[in-house]
Amino acid sequence: MSTVITPPTPSVPTTSQITKADQADPPEVSLMQLTSIEQAEALGLPIPCRAFDPEVFFAETPADVEYAKSLCGTCPVKEACLAGALERREPWGVWGGELFVQGVVVARKRPRGRPRKTEVAA
């Protein structure tokens, strides 16, 4: 029998603690404080993977993968998402702004087909 130890969660105001004045301007919360999507949604922060089609984050073409990674750039739970994906060894997809292929983070997705024999001038 194994025991799972979870780190203490930071103090983030719940929706019942936010006053009407706070609703006009959401409280400033450091990205490092947000550890779950539920906390971000409670604060009314946009979560790209919830707003866009999930297929975007599991795209096949390199251009679509780069688009998905750019969407993660504004996500308030980017670090927690990446840490969770690394821990779970996600087999593939874009998680926390990084591309996973066979459970490992890779810099970029190669296009389908055979690699060129000569370098292409960019």
mmCIF file of N, CA and C in Angstrom:
data_model
loop_
_atom_site.group_PDB
_atom_site.id
_atom_site.type_symbol
_atom_site.label_atom_id
_atom_site.label_comp_id
_atom_site.label_asym_id
_atom_site.label_seq_id
_atom_site.Cartn_x
_atom_site.Cartn_y
_atom_site.Cartn_z
ATOM 1 N N MET A 1 0.855 -1.178 0.000
ATOM 2 C CA MET A 1 0.000 0.000 0.000
ATOM 3 C C MET A 1 0.894 1.232 0.000
ATOM 4 N N SER A 2 0.715 2.096 -0.964
ATOM 5 C CA SER A 2 1.534 3.300 -1.060
ATOM 6 C C SER A 2 0.718 4.522 -0.681
ATOM 7 N N THR A 3 1.404 5.474 -0.098
ATOM 8 C CA THR A 3 0.762 6.707 0.314
ATOM 9 C C THR A 3 1.166 7.810 -0.646
ATOM 10 N N VAL A 4 0.186 8.554 -1.116
ATOM 11 C CA VAL A 4 0.455 9.663 -2.019
ATOM 12 C C VAL A 4 0.490 10.937 -1.191
ATOM 13 N N ILE A 5 1.587 11.663 -1.291
ATOM 14 C CA ILE A 5 1.728 12.911 -0.559
ATOM 15 C C ILE A 5 1.545 14.050 -1.550
ATOM 16 N N THR A 6 0.599 14.894 -1.264
ATOM 17 C CA THR A 6 0.358 16.033 -2.149
ATOM 18 C C THR A 6 0.862 17.293 -1.473
ATOM 19 N N PRO A 7 1.488 18.193 -2.238
ATOM 20 C CA PRO A 7 1.970 19.441 -1.650
ATOM 21 C C PRO A 7 0.792 20.333 -1.279
ATOM 22 N N PRO A 8 0.977 21.192 -0.292
ATOM 23 C CA PRO A 8 -0.116 22.085 0.092
ATOM 24 C C PRO A 8 -0.438 23.027 -1.053
ATOM 25 N N THR A 9 -1.725 23.274 -1.240
ATOM 26 C CA THR A 9 -2.130 24.182 -2.301
ATOM 27 C C THR A 9 -2.071 25.621 -1.791
ATOM 28 N N PRO A 10 -1.663 26.546 -2.654
ATOM 29 C CA PRO A 10 -1.579 27.938 -2.230
ATOM 30 C C PRO A 10 -2.956 28.517 -1.987
ATOM 31 N N SER A 11 -2.988 29.570 -1.222
ATOM 32 C CA SER A 11 -4.243 30.211 -0.885
ATOM 33 C C SER A 11 -4.722 31.056 -2.053
ATOM 34 N N VAL A 12 -5.808 30.613 -2.689
ATOM 35 C CA VAL A 12 -6.421 31.353 -3.784
ATOM 36 C C VAL A 12 -7.866 31.596 -3.388
ATOM 37 N N PRO A 13 -8.350 32.825 -3.526
ATOM 38 C CA PRO A 13 -9.713 33.111 -3.096
ATOM 39 C C PRO A 13 -10.729 32.303 -3.894
ATOM 40 N N THR A 14 -11.757 31.813 -3.198
ATOM 41 C CA THR A 14 -12.837 31.102 -3.869
ATOM 42 C C THR A 14 -13.851 32.122 -4.352
ATOM 43 N N THR A 15 -14.813 31.671 -5.153
ATOM 44 C CA THR A 15 -15.793 32.601 -5.698
ATOM 45 C C THR A 15 -16.631 33.232 -4.592
ATOM 46 N N SER A 16 -16.833 32.541 -3.476
ATOM 47 C CA SER A 16 -17.609 33.123 -2.385
ATOM 48 C C SER A 16 -16.823 34.205 -1.658
ATOM 49 N N GLN A 17 -15.475 34.197 -1.752
ATOM 50 C CA GLN A 17 -14.659 35.201 -1.093
ATOM 51 C C GLN A 17 -14.432 36.441 -1.945
ATOM 52 N N ILE A 18 -14.744 36.380 -3.231
ATOM 53 C CA ILE A 18 -14.529 37.517 -4.124
ATOM 54 C C ILE A 18 -15.720 38.461 -4.010
ATOM 55 N N THR A 19 -15.454 39.716 -3.711
ATOM 56 C CA THR A 19 -16.522 40.703 -3.566
ATOM 57 C C THR A 19 -16.879 41.280 -4.921
ATOM 58 N N LYS A 20 -17.937 42.089 -4.964
ATOM 59 C CA LYS A 20 -18.350 42.705 -6.214
ATOM 60 C C LYS A 20 -17.259 43.605 -6.770
ATOM 61 N N ALA A 21 -16.488 44.269 -5.927
ATOM 62 C CA ALA A 21 -15.398 45.121 -6.398
ATOM 63 C C ALA A 21 -14.318 44.281 -7.066
ATOM 64 N N ASP A 22 -14.074 43.085 -6.543
ATOM 65 C CA ASP A 22 -13.078 42.195 -7.122
ATOM 66 C C ASP A 22 -13.535 41.650 -8.469
ATOM 67 N N GLN A 23 -14.847 41.520 -8.666
ATOM 68 C CA GLN A 23 -15.345 40.961 -9.911
ATOM 69 C C GLN A 23 -15.078 41.888 -11.082
ATOM 70 N N ALA A 24 -15.007 43.182 -10.853
ATOM 71 C CA ALA A 24 -14.715 44.116 -11.929
ATOM 72 C C ALA A 24 -13.298 43.878 -12.443
ATOM 73 N N ASP A 25 -12.340 43.766 -11.548
ATOM 74 C CA ASP A 25 -10.952 43.480 -11.892
ATOM 75 C C ASP A 25 -10.559 42.196 -11.185
ATOM 76 N N PRO A 26 -10.305 41.110 -11.951
ATOM 77 C CA PRO A 26 -9.919 39.866 -11.281
ATOM 78 C C PRO A 26 -8.647 40.065 -10.468
ATOM 79 N N PRO A 27 -8.546 39.405 -9.326
ATOM 80 C CA PRO A 27 -7.362 39.579 -8.493
ATOM 81 C C PRO A 27 -6.114 39.128 -9.222
ATOM 82 N N GLU A 28 -5.001 39.821 -8.965
ATOM 83 C CA GLU A 28 -3.752 39.428 -9.594
ATOM 84 C C GLU A 28 -3.219 38.200 -8.883
ATOM 85 N N VAL A 29 -3.041 37.148 -9.655
ATOM 86 C CA VAL A 29 -2.557 35.888 -9.112
ATOM 87 C C VAL A 29 -1.354 35.477 -9.941
ATOM 88 N N SER A 30 -0.305 35.167 -9.278
ATOM 89 C CA SER A 30 0.898 34.716 -9.963
ATOM 90 C C SER A 30 0.623 33.380 -10.633
ATOM 91 N N LEU A 31 1.219 33.163 -11.814
ATOM 92 C CA LEU A 31 1.037 31.892 -12.507
ATOM 93 C C LEU A 31 1.536 30.726 -11.674
ATOM 94 N N MET A 32 2.523 30.966 -10.838
ATOM 95 C CA MET A 32 3.060 29.895 -10.008
ATOM 96 C C MET A 32 2.066 29.464 -8.933
ATOM 97 N N GLN A 33 1.095 30.321 -8.603
ATOM 98 C CA GLN A 33 0.132 29.974 -7.571
ATOM 99 C C GLN A 33 -0.949 29.037 -8.088
ATOM 100 N N LEU A 34 -1.274 29.120 -9.362
ATOM 101 C CA LEU A 34 -2.362 28.321 -9.895
ATOM 102 C C LEU A 34 -1.884 26.908 -10.179
ATOM 103 N N THR A 35 -2.533 25.961 -9.531
ATOM 104 C CA THR A 35 -2.112 24.570 -9.678
ATOM 105 C C THR A 35 -3.177 23.694 -10.316
ATOM 106 N N SER A 36 -4.337 24.263 -10.635
ATOM 107 C CA SER A 36 -5.359 23.448 -11.275
ATOM 108 C C SER A 36 -6.245 24.303 -12.167
ATOM 109 N N ILE A 37 -6.837 23.645 -13.131
ATOM 110 C CA ILE A 37 -7.746 24.325 -14.043
ATOM 111 C C ILE A 37 -8.957 24.851 -13.283
ATOM 112 N N GLU A 38 -9.397 24.113 -12.280
ATOM 113 C CA GLU A 38 -10.567 24.532 -11.511
ATOM 114 C C GLU A 38 -10.310 25.867 -10.808
ATOM 115 N N GLN A 39 -9.094 26.055 -10.275
ATOM 116 C CA GLN A 39 -8.767 27.327 -9.628
ATOM 117 C C GLN A 39 -8.795 28.467 -10.638
ATOM 118 N N ALA A 40 -8.252 28.249 -11.808
ATOM 119 C CA ALA A 40 -8.221 29.284 -12.833
ATOM 120 C C ALA A 40 -9.630 29.621 -13.309
ATOM 121 N N GLU A 41 -10.455 28.605 -13.499
ATOM 122 C CA GLU A 41 -11.828 28.850 -13.933
ATOM 123 C C GLU A 41 -12.630 29.569 -12.859
ATOM 124 N N ALA A 42 -12.366 29.263 -11.586
ATOM 125 C CA ALA A 42 -13.063 29.945 -10.497
ATOM 126 C C ALA A 42 -12.738 31.433 -10.490
ATOM 127 N N LEU A 43 -11.530 31.774 -10.916
ATOM 128 C CA LEU A 43 -11.133 33.176 -10.994
ATOM 129 C C LEU A 43 -11.567 33.820 -12.307
ATOM 130 N N GLY A 44 -12.138 33.051 -13.194
ATOM 131 C CA GLY A 44 -12.597 33.578 -14.472
ATOM 132 C C GLY A 44 -11.493 33.758 -15.495
ATOM 133 N N LEU A 45 -10.366 33.083 -15.301
ATOM 134 C CA LEU A 45 -9.251 33.189 -16.244
ATOM 135 C C LEU A 45 -9.480 32.243 -17.423
ATOM 136 N N PRO A 46 -9.171 32.683 -18.640
ATOM 137 C CA PRO A 46 -9.401 31.816 -19.799
ATOM 138 C C PRO A 46 -8.387 30.664 -19.865
ATOM 139 N N ILE A 47 -8.886 29.493 -20.171
ATOM 140 C CA ILE A 47 -8.064 28.288 -20.320
ATOM 141 C C ILE A 47 -8.152 27.868 -21.788
ATOM 142 N N PRO A 48 -7.066 28.015 -22.554
ATOM 143 C CA PRO A 48 -7.130 27.726 -23.992
ATOM 144 C C PRO A 48 -7.604 26.316 -24.338
ATOM 145 N N CYS A 49 -7.179 25.309 -23.597
ATOM 146 C CA CYS A 49 -7.572 23.941 -23.944
ATOM 147 C C CYS A 49 -9.059 23.693 -23.691
ATOM 148 N N ARG A 50 -9.691 24.547 -22.921
ATOM 149 C CA ARG A 50 -11.133 24.437 -22.709
ATOM 150 C C ARG A 50 -11.910 25.275 -23.721
ATOM 151 N N ALA A 51 -11.268 26.302 -24.289
ATOM 152 C CA ALA A 51 -11.946 27.209 -25.213
ATOM 153 C C ALA A 51 -11.834 26.757 -26.670
ATOM 154 N N PHE A 52 -10.767 26.028 -27.014
ATOM 155 C CA PHE A 52 -10.552 25.591 -28.390
ATOM 156 C C PHE A 52 -10.842 24.106 -28.521
ATOM 157 N N ASP A 53 -10.995 23.669 -29.755
ATOM 158 C CA ASP A 53 -11.230 22.263 -30.041
ATOM 159 C C ASP A 53 -10.043 21.435 -29.545
ATOM 160 N N PRO A 54 -10.263 20.377 -28.780
ATOM 161 C CA PRO A 54 -9.154 19.565 -28.266
ATOM 162 C C PRO A 54 -8.274 18.972 -29.364
ATOM 163 N N GLU A 55 -8.817 18.786 -30.557
ATOM 164 C CA GLU A 55 -8.036 18.236 -31.660
ATOM 165 C C GLU A 55 -6.841 19.130 -32.004
ATOM 166 N N VAL A 56 -6.946 20.426 -31.699
ATOM 167 C CA VAL A 56 -5.853 21.363 -31.962
ATOM 168 C C VAL A 56 -4.600 20.925 -31.211
ATOM 169 N N PHE A 57 -4.762 20.413 -30.011
ATOM 170 C CA PHE A 57 -3.635 20.041 -29.161
ATOM 171 C C PHE A 57 -3.085 18.643 -29.463
ATOM 172 N N PHE A 58 -3.706 17.958 -30.415
ATOM 173 C CA PHE A 58 -3.247 16.638 -30.844
ATOM 174 C C PHE A 58 -3.125 16.618 -32.363
ATOM 175 N N ALA A 59 -2.646 17.716 -32.925
ATOM 176 C CA ALA A 59 -2.569 17.910 -34.370
ATOM 177 C C ALA A 59 -1.460 17.064 -34.995
ATOM 178 N N GLU A 60 -1.555 16.869 -36.290
ATOM 179 C CA GLU A 60 -0.577 16.083 -37.035
ATOM 180 C C GLU A 60 0.450 16.953 -37.750
ATOM 181 N N THR A 61 0.035 18.102 -38.248
ATOM 182 C CA THR A 61 0.955 18.922 -39.034
ATOM 183 C C THR A 61 1.810 19.803 -38.124
ATOM 184 N N PRO A 62 3.056 20.046 -38.502
ATOM 185 C CA PRO A 62 3.924 20.899 -37.683
ATOM 186 C C PRO A 62 3.363 22.301 -37.457
ATOM 187 N N ALA A 63 2.710 22.863 -38.458
ATOM 188 C CA ALA A 63 2.138 24.211 -38.313
ATOM 189 C C ALA A 63 1.031 24.228 -37.261
ATOM 190 N N ASP A 64 0.189 23.199 -37.261
ATOM 191 C CA ASP A 64 -0.886 23.124 -36.264
ATOM 192 C C ASP A 64 -0.334 22.906 -34.859
ATOM 193 N N VAL A 65 0.732 22.143 -34.749
ATOM 194 C CA VAL A 65 1.362 21.916 -33.444
ATOM 195 C C VAL A 65 1.926 23.233 -32.905
ATOM 196 N N GLU A 66 2.579 24.005 -33.763
ATOM 197 C CA GLU A 66 3.119 25.299 -33.332
ATOM 198 C C GLU A 66 2.000 26.244 -32.918
ATOM 199 N N TYR A 67 0.855 26.187 -33.602
ATOM 200 C CA TYR A 67 -0.297 26.998 -33.226
ATOM 201 C C TYR A 67 -0.797 26.609 -31.832
ATOM 202 N N ALA A 68 -0.881 25.314 -31.572
ATOM 203 C CA ALA A 68 -1.330 24.835 -30.260
ATOM 204 C C ALA A 68 -0.356 25.288 -29.167
ATOM 205 N N LYS A 69 0.944 25.205 -29.448
ATOM 206 C CA LYS A 69 1.942 25.651 -28.469
ATOM 207 C C LYS A 69 1.807 27.141 -28.198
ATOM 208 N N SER A 70 1.471 27.925 -29.223
ATOM 209 C CA SER A 70 1.302 29.367 -29.024
ATOM 210 C C SER A 70 0.074 29.666 -28.170
ATOM 211 N N LEU A 71 -0.971 28.851 -28.272
ATOM 212 C CA LEU A 71 -2.157 29.041 -27.436
ATOM 213 C C LEU A 71 -1.823 28.835 -25.960
ATOM 214 N N CYS A 72 -0.933 27.910 -25.677
ATOM 215 C CA CYS A 72 -0.541 27.626 -24.298
ATOM 216 C C CYS A 72 0.263 28.773 -23.679
ATOM 217 N N GLY A 73 0.797 29.649 -24.497
ATOM 218 C CA GLY A 73 1.619 30.744 -23.986
ATOM 219 C C GLY A 73 0.887 31.662 -23.036
ATOM 220 N N THR A 74 -0.429 31.794 -23.180
ATOM 221 C CA THR A 74 -1.211 32.684 -22.320
ATOM 222 C C THR A 74 -1.943 31.948 -21.205
ATOM 223 N N CYS A 75 -1.741 30.653 -21.100
ATOM 224 C CA CYS A 75 -2.484 29.846 -20.131
ATOM 225 C C CYS A 75 -1.972 30.078 -18.709
ATOM 226 N N PRO A 76 -2.875 30.322 -17.758
ATOM 227 C CA PRO A 76 -2.445 30.561 -16.379
ATOM 228 C C PRO A 76 -1.976 29.309 -15.644
ATOM 229 N N VAL A 77 -2.260 28.129 -16.152
ATOM 230 C CA VAL A 77 -1.833 26.894 -15.485
ATOM 231 C C VAL A 77 -0.824 26.127 -16.339
ATOM 232 N N LYS A 78 -0.075 26.837 -17.151
ATOM 233 C CA LYS A 78 0.875 26.222 -18.074
ATOM 234 C C LYS A 78 1.898 25.354 -17.347
ATOM 235 N N GLU A 79 2.495 25.874 -16.280
ATOM 236 C CA GLU A 79 3.522 25.124 -15.554
ATOM 237 C C GLU A 79 2.950 23.869 -14.901
ATOM 238 N N ALA A 80 1.771 23.982 -14.304
ATOM 239 C CA ALA A 80 1.144 22.827 -13.660
ATOM 240 C C ALA A 80 0.748 21.781 -14.699
ATOM 241 N N CYS A 81 0.302 22.230 -15.865
ATOM 242 C CA CYS A 81 -0.068 21.314 -16.949
ATOM 243 C C CYS A 81 1.154 20.538 -17.426
ATOM 244 N N LEU A 82 2.251 21.241 -17.635
ATOM 245 C CA LEU A 82 3.479 20.588 -18.090
ATOM 246 C C LEU A 82 3.998 19.612 -17.039
ATOM 247 N N ALA A 83 3.987 20.016 -15.780
ATOM 248 C CA ALA A 83 4.456 19.136 -14.708
ATOM 249 C C ALA A 83 3.604 17.875 -14.622
ATOM 250 N N GLY A 84 2.298 18.024 -14.758
ATOM 251 C CA GLY A 84 1.411 16.864 -14.721
ATOM 252 C C GLY A 84 1.635 15.928 -15.893
ATOM 253 N N ALA A 85 1.847 16.500 -17.071
ATOM 254 C CA ALA A 85 2.080 15.675 -18.262
ATOM 255 C C ALA A 85 3.400 14.911 -18.148
ATOM 256 N N LEU A 86 4.418 15.563 -17.609
ATOM 257 C CA LEU A 86 5.697 14.882 -17.401
ATOM 258 C C LEU A 86 5.553 13.748 -16.393
ATOM 259 N N GLU A 87 4.811 14.003 -15.347
ATOM 260 C CA GLU A 87 4.607 12.991 -14.305
ATOM 261 C C GLU A 87 3.834 11.788 -14.849
ATOM 262 N N ARG A 88 2.823 12.065 -15.681
ATOM 263 C CA ARG A 88 1.997 10.990 -16.255
ATOM 264 C C ARG A 88 2.639 10.348 -17.478
ATOM 265 N N ARG A 89 3.721 10.970 -17.981
ATOM 266 C CA ARG A 89 4.381 10.536 -19.214
ATOM 267 C C ARG A 89 3.367 10.443 -20.346
ATOM 268 N N GLU A 90 2.695 11.574 -20.610
ATOM 269 C CA GLU A 90 1.694 11.634 -21.673
ATOM 270 C C GLU A 90 2.303 11.129 -22.973
ATOM 271 N N PRO A 91 1.616 10.258 -23.688
ATOM 272 C CA PRO A 91 2.208 9.671 -24.889
ATOM 273 C C PRO A 91 2.376 10.650 -26.049
ATOM 274 N N TRP A 92 1.474 11.614 -26.197
ATOM 275 C CA TRP A 92 1.614 12.566 -27.283
ATOM 276 C C TRP A 92 0.665 13.732 -27.094
ATOM 277 N N GLY A 93 0.914 14.793 -27.852
ATOM 278 C CA GLY A 93 0.085 15.985 -27.798
ATOM 279 C C GLY A 93 0.854 17.167 -27.238
ATOM 280 N N VAL A 94 0.186 18.308 -27.215
ATOM 281 C CA VAL A 94 0.766 19.529 -26.660
ATOM 282 C C VAL A 94 0.242 19.692 -25.241
ATOM 283 N N TRP A 95 1.148 19.759 -24.293
ATOM 284 C CA TRP A 95 0.819 19.895 -22.878
ATOM 285 C C TRP A 95 1.710 20.976 -22.281
ATOM 286 N N GLY A 96 1.134 21.984 -21.685
ATOM 287 C CA GLY A 96 1.929 23.035 -21.053
ATOM 288 C C GLY A 96 2.847 23.750 -22.023
ATOM 289 N N GLY A 97 2.440 23.849 -23.279
ATOM 290 C CA GLY A 97 3.237 24.555 -24.267
ATOM 291 C C GLY A 97 4.385 23.746 -24.851
ATOM 292 N N GLU A 98 4.443 22.465 -24.543
ATOM 293 C CA GLU A 98 5.506 21.594 -25.063
ATOM 294 C C GLU A 98 4.880 20.430 -25.826
ATOM 295 N N LEU A 99 5.598 19.928 -26.807
ATOM 296 C CA LEU A 99 5.134 18.808 -27.613
ATOM 297 C C LEU A 99 5.675 17.500 -27.046
ATOM 298 N N PHE A 100 4.786 16.558 -26.827
ATOM 299 C CA PHE A 100 5.161 15.230 -26.342
ATOM 300 C C PHE A 100 5.020 14.225 -27.480
ATOM 301 N N VAL A 101 6.048 13.422 -27.667
ATOM 302 C CA VAL A 101 6.018 12.318 -28.624
ATOM 303 C C VAL A 101 6.576 11.104 -27.888
ATOM 304 N N GLN A 102 5.769 10.076 -27.756
ATOM 305 C CA GLN A 102 6.112 8.850 -27.040
ATOM 306 C C GLN A 102 6.567 9.146 -25.611
ATOM 307 N N GLY A 103 5.891 10.068 -24.949
ATOM 308 C CA GLY A 103 6.156 10.371 -23.545
ATOM 309 C C GLY A 103 7.353 11.257 -23.275
ATOM 310 N N VAL A 104 7.972 11.800 -24.326
ATOM 311 C CA VAL A 104 9.157 12.634 -24.179
ATOM 312 C C VAL A 104 8.905 13.985 -24.847
ATOM 313 N N VAL A 105 9.395 15.056 -24.229
ATOM 314 C CA VAL A 105 9.265 16.389 -24.815
ATOM 315 C C VAL A 105 10.235 16.511 -25.985
ATOM 316 N N VAL A 106 9.717 16.966 -27.132
ATOM 317 C CA VAL A 106 10.549 17.200 -28.313
ATOM 318 C C VAL A 106 10.414 18.660 -28.730
ATOM 319 N N ALA A 107 11.439 19.185 -29.374
ATOM 320 C CA ALA A 107 11.459 20.601 -29.739
ATOM 321 C C ALA A 107 10.405 20.941 -30.784
ATOM 322 N N ARG A 108 10.307 20.130 -31.825
ATOM 323 C CA ARG A 108 9.325 20.407 -32.873
ATOM 324 C C ARG A 108 8.935 19.116 -33.572
ATOM 325 N N LYS A 109 7.794 19.177 -34.211
ATOM 326 C CA LYS A 109 7.288 18.003 -34.912
ATOM 327 C C LYS A 109 7.853 17.971 -36.323
ATOM 328 N N ARG A 110 8.345 16.815 -36.707
ATOM 329 C CA ARG A 110 8.830 16.642 -38.075
ATOM 330 C C ARG A 110 7.634 16.411 -38.993
ATOM 331 N N PRO A 111 7.715 16.908 -40.225
ATOM 332 C CA PRO A 111 6.631 16.629 -41.169
ATOM 333 C C PRO A 111 6.640 15.159 -41.567
ATOM 334 N N ARG A 112 5.527 14.691 -42.077
ATOM 335 C CA ARG A 112 5.425 13.303 -42.518
ATOM 336 C C ARG A 112 6.276 13.081 -43.750
ATOM 337 N N GLY A 113 6.682 11.875 -43.928
ATOM 338 C CA GLY A 113 7.433 11.517 -45.122
ATOM 339 C C GLY A 113 8.915 11.384 -44.861
ATOM 340 N N ARG A 114 9.615 11.123 -45.908
ATOM 341 C CA ARG A 114 11.060 10.905 -45.845
ATOM 342 C C ARG A 114 11.794 12.235 -45.722
ATOM 343 N N PRO A 115 12.812 12.324 -44.859
ATOM 344 C CA PRO A 115 13.578 13.574 -44.740
ATOM 345 C C PRO A 115 14.318 13.878 -46.032
ATOM 346 N N ARG A 116 14.556 15.159 -46.281
ATOM 347 C CA ARG A 116 15.281 15.573 -47.478
ATOM 348 C C ARG A 116 16.757 15.172 -47.351
ATOM 349 N N LYS A 117 17.359 14.907 -48.499
ATOM 350 C CA LYS A 117 18.785 14.558 -48.508
ATOM 351 C C LYS A 117 19.658 15.792 -48.425
ATOM 352 N N THR A 118 19.134 16.932 -48.876
ATOM 353 C CA THR A 118 19.884 18.186 -48.839
ATOM 354 C C THR A 118 19.142 19.195 -47.983
ATOM 355 N N GLU A 119 19.894 20.117 -47.407
ATOM 356 C CA GLU A 119 19.284 21.170 -46.603
ATOM 357 C C GLU A 119 18.515 22.126 -47.502
ATOM 358 N N VAL A 120 17.407 22.635 -47.008
ATOM 359 C CA VAL A 120 16.606 23.601 -47.738
ATOM 360 C C VAL A 120 16.929 24.977 -47.200
ATOM 361 N N ALA A 121 17.180 25.923 -48.064
ATOM 362 C CA ALA A 121 17.447 27.307 -47.635
ATOM 363 C C ALA A 121 16.158 27.907 -47.111
ATOM 364 N N ALA A 122 16.188 28.413 -45.899
ATOM 365 C CA ALA A 122 14.986 28.949 -45.284
ATOM 366 C C ALA A 122 14.802 30.405 -45.545
#
